[in-house]
Short mmCIF file of C-alpha atoms and ligand atoms in Angstrom, two decimals:
data_model
loop_
_atom_site.label_atom_id
_atom_site.label_comp_id
_atom_site.label_asym_id
_atom_site.label_seq_id
_atom_site.Cartn_x
_atom_site.Cartn_y
_atom_site.Cartn_z
CA MET A 591 75.29 -43.92 24.16
CA LEU A 592 72.70 -46.68 23.76
CA HIS A 593 72.77 -49.01 20.78
CA PHE A 594 69.31 -50.28 19.95
CA LYS A 595 68.88 -53.65 18.30
CA PHE A 596 65.61 -54.46 16.57
CA ASP A 597 66.82 -57.62 14.87
CA PRO A 598 65.20 -60.09 15.31
CA PHE A 599 62.05 -57.98 15.33
CA PRO A 600 60.63 -57.94 18.87
CA ASN A 601 57.08 -59.28 18.65
CA LEU A 602 55.18 -58.42 21.81
CA GLU A 603 51.97 -59.80 23.21
CA THR A 604 49.30 -58.54 25.61
CA SER A 605 46.07 -60.19 26.65
CA ARG A 606 44.10 -59.03 23.58
CA LEU A 607 46.82 -57.81 21.22
CA LEU A 608 49.82 -58.74 19.17
CA LEU A 609 52.39 -56.03 18.59
CA ARG A 610 54.05 -57.17 15.40
CA ARG A 611 55.87 -55.90 12.35
CA ILE A 612 53.85 -53.76 9.92
CA ASN A 613 53.77 -55.32 6.45
CA GLU A 614 52.26 -54.68 3.04
CA SER A 615 49.14 -56.70 3.82
CA ASP A 616 48.29 -53.98 6.38
CA MET A 617 48.04 -51.38 3.64
CA ASP A 618 44.22 -50.99 3.60
CA ASP A 619 43.93 -50.78 7.38
CA LEU A 620 46.80 -48.32 7.57
CA PHE A 621 45.30 -46.22 4.78
CA LEU A 622 42.00 -46.10 6.67
CA MET A 623 43.76 -44.43 9.59
CA ARG A 624 46.28 -42.25 7.78
CA SER A 625 43.62 -40.83 5.41
CA ASN A 626 41.14 -40.02 8.19
CA PRO A 627 41.31 -36.26 9.01
CA GLU A 628 39.83 -36.86 12.48
CA ILE A 629 42.58 -39.34 13.41
CA MET A 630 45.25 -37.12 11.86
CA ARG A 631 43.90 -33.91 13.41
CA TYR A 632 46.66 -33.48 15.98
CA ILE A 633 49.42 -35.29 14.10
CA PRO A 634 51.58 -32.87 12.15
CA ARG A 635 52.07 -35.27 9.24
CA PRO A 636 50.39 -35.12 5.82
CA ILE A 637 47.09 -36.97 5.46
CA ALA A 638 47.49 -39.95 3.12
CA GLN A 639 45.84 -39.27 -0.23
CA LYS A 640 46.63 -42.54 -1.95
CA LYS A 641 47.87 -46.02 -1.19
CA GLU A 642 51.40 -45.11 -2.35
CA ASP A 643 51.65 -42.66 0.58
CA VAL A 644 51.12 -45.60 2.91
CA MET A 645 53.63 -47.71 0.99
CA GLU A 646 56.17 -44.96 1.55
CA LEU A 647 55.33 -44.92 5.25
CA ILE A 648 55.84 -48.69 5.52
CA SER A 649 59.22 -48.45 3.85
CA ARG A 650 60.24 -45.53 6.14
CA VAL A 651 59.22 -47.59 9.16
CA ASN A 652 61.22 -50.57 7.91
CA ASP A 653 64.19 -48.36 7.23
CA GLY A 654 64.22 -47.13 10.84
CA ILE A 655 64.06 -50.72 12.07
CA LEU A 656 66.87 -51.87 9.77
CA LYS A 657 69.06 -48.97 10.92
CA ASN A 658 68.16 -49.70 14.57
CA GLU A 659 67.10 -46.06 14.96
CA SER A 660 63.34 -46.23 15.44
CA ILE A 661 60.68 -48.90 15.75
CA ASN A 662 56.98 -49.09 15.03
CA TRP A 663 54.68 -51.97 15.77
CA ALA A 664 51.33 -52.83 14.25
CA ILE A 665 48.73 -53.03 17.02
CA ALA A 666 46.88 -56.13 15.85
CA LEU A 667 43.95 -58.01 17.30
CA LYS A 668 45.10 -61.39 18.53
CA GLU A 669 41.97 -63.08 17.22
CA THR A 670 42.21 -61.90 13.60
CA ASN A 671 45.73 -60.43 13.28
CA GLN A 672 44.03 -57.29 11.82
CA LEU A 673 45.97 -54.05 12.22
CA ILE A 674 43.87 -51.66 14.32
CA GLY A 675 46.61 -49.16 15.10
CA THR A 676 50.29 -48.40 15.31
CA ILE A 677 52.65 -47.58 18.16
CA GLY A 678 56.36 -47.02 18.36
CA TYR A 679 59.44 -45.07 19.29
CA VAL A 680 59.38 -42.56 16.49
CA ARG A 681 62.31 -40.35 17.40
CA SER A 682 65.07 -41.58 19.59
CA LYS A 683 67.91 -39.85 21.37
CA PRO A 684 70.21 -42.77 22.19
CA GLU A 685 72.82 -40.35 23.59
CA ASP A 686 70.30 -39.29 26.25
CA HIS A 687 68.89 -42.79 26.73
CA ARG A 688 65.56 -41.28 25.69
CA ALA A 689 62.97 -41.91 22.97
CA GLU A 690 59.67 -40.40 21.90
CA VAL A 691 56.61 -42.61 21.77
CA GLY A 692 53.83 -42.15 19.21
CA TYR A 693 50.58 -44.04 18.61
CA MET A 694 47.28 -43.98 16.76
CA LEU A 695 44.28 -46.24 16.67
CA ASN A 696 41.58 -46.84 14.07
CA SER A 697 38.52 -44.94 15.36
CA ALA A 698 36.26 -48.01 15.25
CA PHE A 699 38.33 -49.35 18.17
CA HIS A 700 38.67 -46.24 20.34
CA CYS A 701 37.86 -46.13 24.06
CA LYS A 702 38.21 -49.86 24.62
CA GLY A 703 41.55 -49.65 26.39
CA PHE A 704 43.51 -51.03 23.41
CA THR A 705 46.09 -48.26 23.22
CA PHE A 706 46.57 -48.31 26.99
CA GLU A 707 47.22 -52.05 26.79
CA ALA A 708 49.71 -51.56 23.94
CA LEU A 709 51.44 -48.57 25.53
CA GLU A 710 52.01 -50.36 28.83
CA LYS A 711 53.78 -53.14 26.93
CA VAL A 712 55.82 -50.73 24.80
CA ILE A 713 56.90 -48.83 27.93
CA GLU A 714 58.05 -52.11 29.49
CA TYR A 715 59.99 -52.95 26.32
CA GLY A 716 61.54 -49.46 26.25
CA PHE A 717 62.81 -49.66 29.82
CA GLU A 718 63.72 -53.33 30.01
CA ASN A 719 64.98 -54.10 26.51
CA MET A 720 66.04 -50.76 25.01
CA ASN A 721 67.42 -49.63 28.40
CA LEU A 722 65.82 -46.20 28.08
CA HIS A 723 66.08 -43.84 31.00
CA SER A 724 63.10 -41.76 29.91
CA ILE A 725 60.24 -41.81 27.43
CA GLU A 726 58.82 -38.63 25.94
CA ALA A 727 55.44 -37.91 24.37
CA ILE A 728 54.65 -34.64 22.64
CA ILE A 729 50.99 -33.79 22.18
CA ASP A 730 48.72 -30.98 21.14
CA PRO A 731 47.00 -29.85 24.37
CA ARG A 732 43.61 -30.12 22.63
CA ASN A 733 44.21 -33.85 22.23
CA ILE A 734 42.33 -34.89 25.37
CA ALA A 735 42.27 -38.61 24.50
CA SER A 736 46.05 -38.68 24.19
CA GLU A 737 46.52 -36.68 27.41
CA LYS A 738 44.21 -39.04 29.34
CA LEU A 739 46.09 -42.04 28.00
CA LEU A 740 49.48 -40.63 29.05
CA LEU A 741 48.26 -39.70 32.54
CA LYS A 742 46.84 -43.20 32.93
CA CYS A 743 50.33 -44.54 32.14
CA ASN A 744 51.82 -42.22 34.81
CA PHE A 745 53.50 -39.75 32.44
CA ASN A 746 54.14 -36.31 33.92
CA LYS A 747 53.48 -33.02 32.20
CA GLU A 748 56.82 -31.21 32.00
CA ALA A 749 56.45 -28.34 29.57
CA HIS A 750 53.91 -26.37 27.60
CA LEU A 751 55.33 -24.67 24.52
CA LYS A 752 53.23 -21.86 23.08
CA GLU A 753 52.46 -21.79 19.35
CA ASN A 754 55.73 -23.54 18.47
CA VAL A 755 54.27 -25.63 15.63
CA PHE A 756 53.03 -24.20 12.32
CA TRP A 757 50.87 -26.80 10.65
CA ASN A 758 47.65 -26.63 8.62
CA ASN A 759 47.99 -22.88 8.48
CA GLU A 760 47.81 -22.40 12.23
CA TYR A 761 50.23 -22.10 15.12
CA SER A 762 49.58 -24.71 17.75
CA ASP A 763 50.93 -25.43 21.21
CA SER A 764 52.84 -28.55 22.24
CA VAL A 765 52.86 -30.21 25.62
CA ILE A 766 55.74 -32.45 26.57
CA TYR A 767 55.05 -35.41 28.81
CA SER A 768 57.67 -37.77 30.11
CA LEU A 769 58.05 -40.94 32.09
CA LEU A 770 61.27 -41.74 33.94
CA ASN A 771 62.54 -45.25 34.43
CA ASN A 772 62.18 -45.76 38.15
CA ARG A 773 62.10 -49.52 37.91
C1 LIG B 1150 44.85 -41.13 21.51
C2 LIG B 1150 44.29 -42.48 21.10
C3 LIG B 1150 45.40 -43.35 20.54
C4 LIG B 1150 43.67 -43.16 22.36
O1 LIG B 1150 43.37 -44.50 22.02
P1 LIG B 1150 42.27 -45.38 22.77
O2 LIG B 1150 42.60 -46.81 22.49
O3 LIG B 1150 40.91 -44.92 22.43
O4 LIG B 1150 42.58 -45.08 24.30
P2 LIG B 1150 42.19 -46.04 25.53
O5 LIG B 1150 40.87 -46.72 25.22
O6 LIG B 1150 43.36 -46.92 25.84
O7 LIG B 1150 41.93 -45.00 26.68
C5 LIG B 1150 42.91 -44.50 27.58
C6 LIG B 1150 42.26 -43.46 28.47
O8 LIG B 1150 41.93 -42.30 27.71
C7 LIG B 1150 40.55 -42.00 27.79
N1 LIG B 1150 40.08 -41.56 26.48
C8 LIG B 1150 40.27 -42.18 25.29
N2 LIG B 1150 39.67 -41.47 24.30
C9 LIG B 1150 39.08 -40.41 24.90
C10 LIG B 1150 38.33 -39.30 24.41
N3 LIG B 1150 38.05 -39.18 23.10
N4 LIG B 1150 37.91 -38.36 25.29
C11 LIG B 1150 38.21 -38.47 26.60
N5 LIG B 1150 38.92 -39.50 27.13
C12 LIG B 1150 39.35 -40.45 26.28
C13 LIG B 1150 39.91 -43.30 28.18
O9 LIG B 1150 38.67 -43.07 28.82
C14 LIG B 1150 40.95 -43.93 29.07
O10 LIG B 1150 40.91 -43.46 30.38
P3 LIG B 1150 40.03 -44.21 31.53
O11 LIG B 1150 40.43 -45.64 31.52
O12 LIG B 1150 40.43 -43.47 32.74
O13 LIG B 1150 38.61 -44.05 31.14
C15 LIG B 1150 43.18 -42.36 20.04
O14 LIG B 1150 42.22 -41.44 20.49
C16 LIG B 1150 43.69 -41.91 18.68
O15 LIG B 1150 44.06 -42.73 17.85
N6 LIG B 1150 43.68 -40.60 18.40
C17 LIG B 1150 44.09 -40.09 17.11
C18 LIG B 1150 45.58 -40.20 16.91
C19 LIG B 1150 46.36 -39.37 17.91
O16 LIG B 1150 45.99 -38.25 18.20
N7 LIG B 1150 47.45 -39.95 18.41
C20 LIG B 1150 48.28 -39.32 19.40
C21 LIG B 1150 49.17 -38.28 18.84
S1 LIG B 1150 50.13 -37.55 20.17
#
């Protein structure tokens, strides 16, 4: 059984980005993403209707960090410290040395390699600091951007579940990708 430890909070850095703790000053930028139906299209979570929904999200994220169960980082631009996305290990299975990664980016910043840059760093942290044996990502097969990103990070497609999710009044498929720690 792994025991994660997110205290002190692990700030990470890439060439263009800071991966830092999400805080209340990120509320407007977070709301922009979580209230955008296009961004939320393949994420089976309610679309934020009001700022309080985002407040709740921030406190859930902090709760996971305090309990050492899950971790989410703000993807922030180094130059301005503005939150442009989020990334993290949203569901972990410490008994299997495995965790599920999740991410989203504000659409104004898509297709510039930002999530790839963040994901590479988060993978490195997962294997080297959390001692994970494998990282899982579960996507809707229609989410081409997410699939491309995972393949670019060398994830392998391992399973395609048919109509196993009922969300927004439709049954949708899930594809499970995973990356083993071969380092
Ligand atoms: C998935 C998501 C995070 C990708 O972020 P991004 O920063 O734009 O991705 P990157 O710029 O790092 O691109 C990574 C690869 O995916 C490709 N890609 C990104 N968006 C794409 C799109 N809309 N269509 C096709 N390919 C796309 C890029 O071309 C790149 O591959 P390449 O270098 O071979 O060209 C972003 O589209 C997003 O926020 N989507 C909504 C939220 C979401 O669905 N999250 C995932 C839930 S599982």
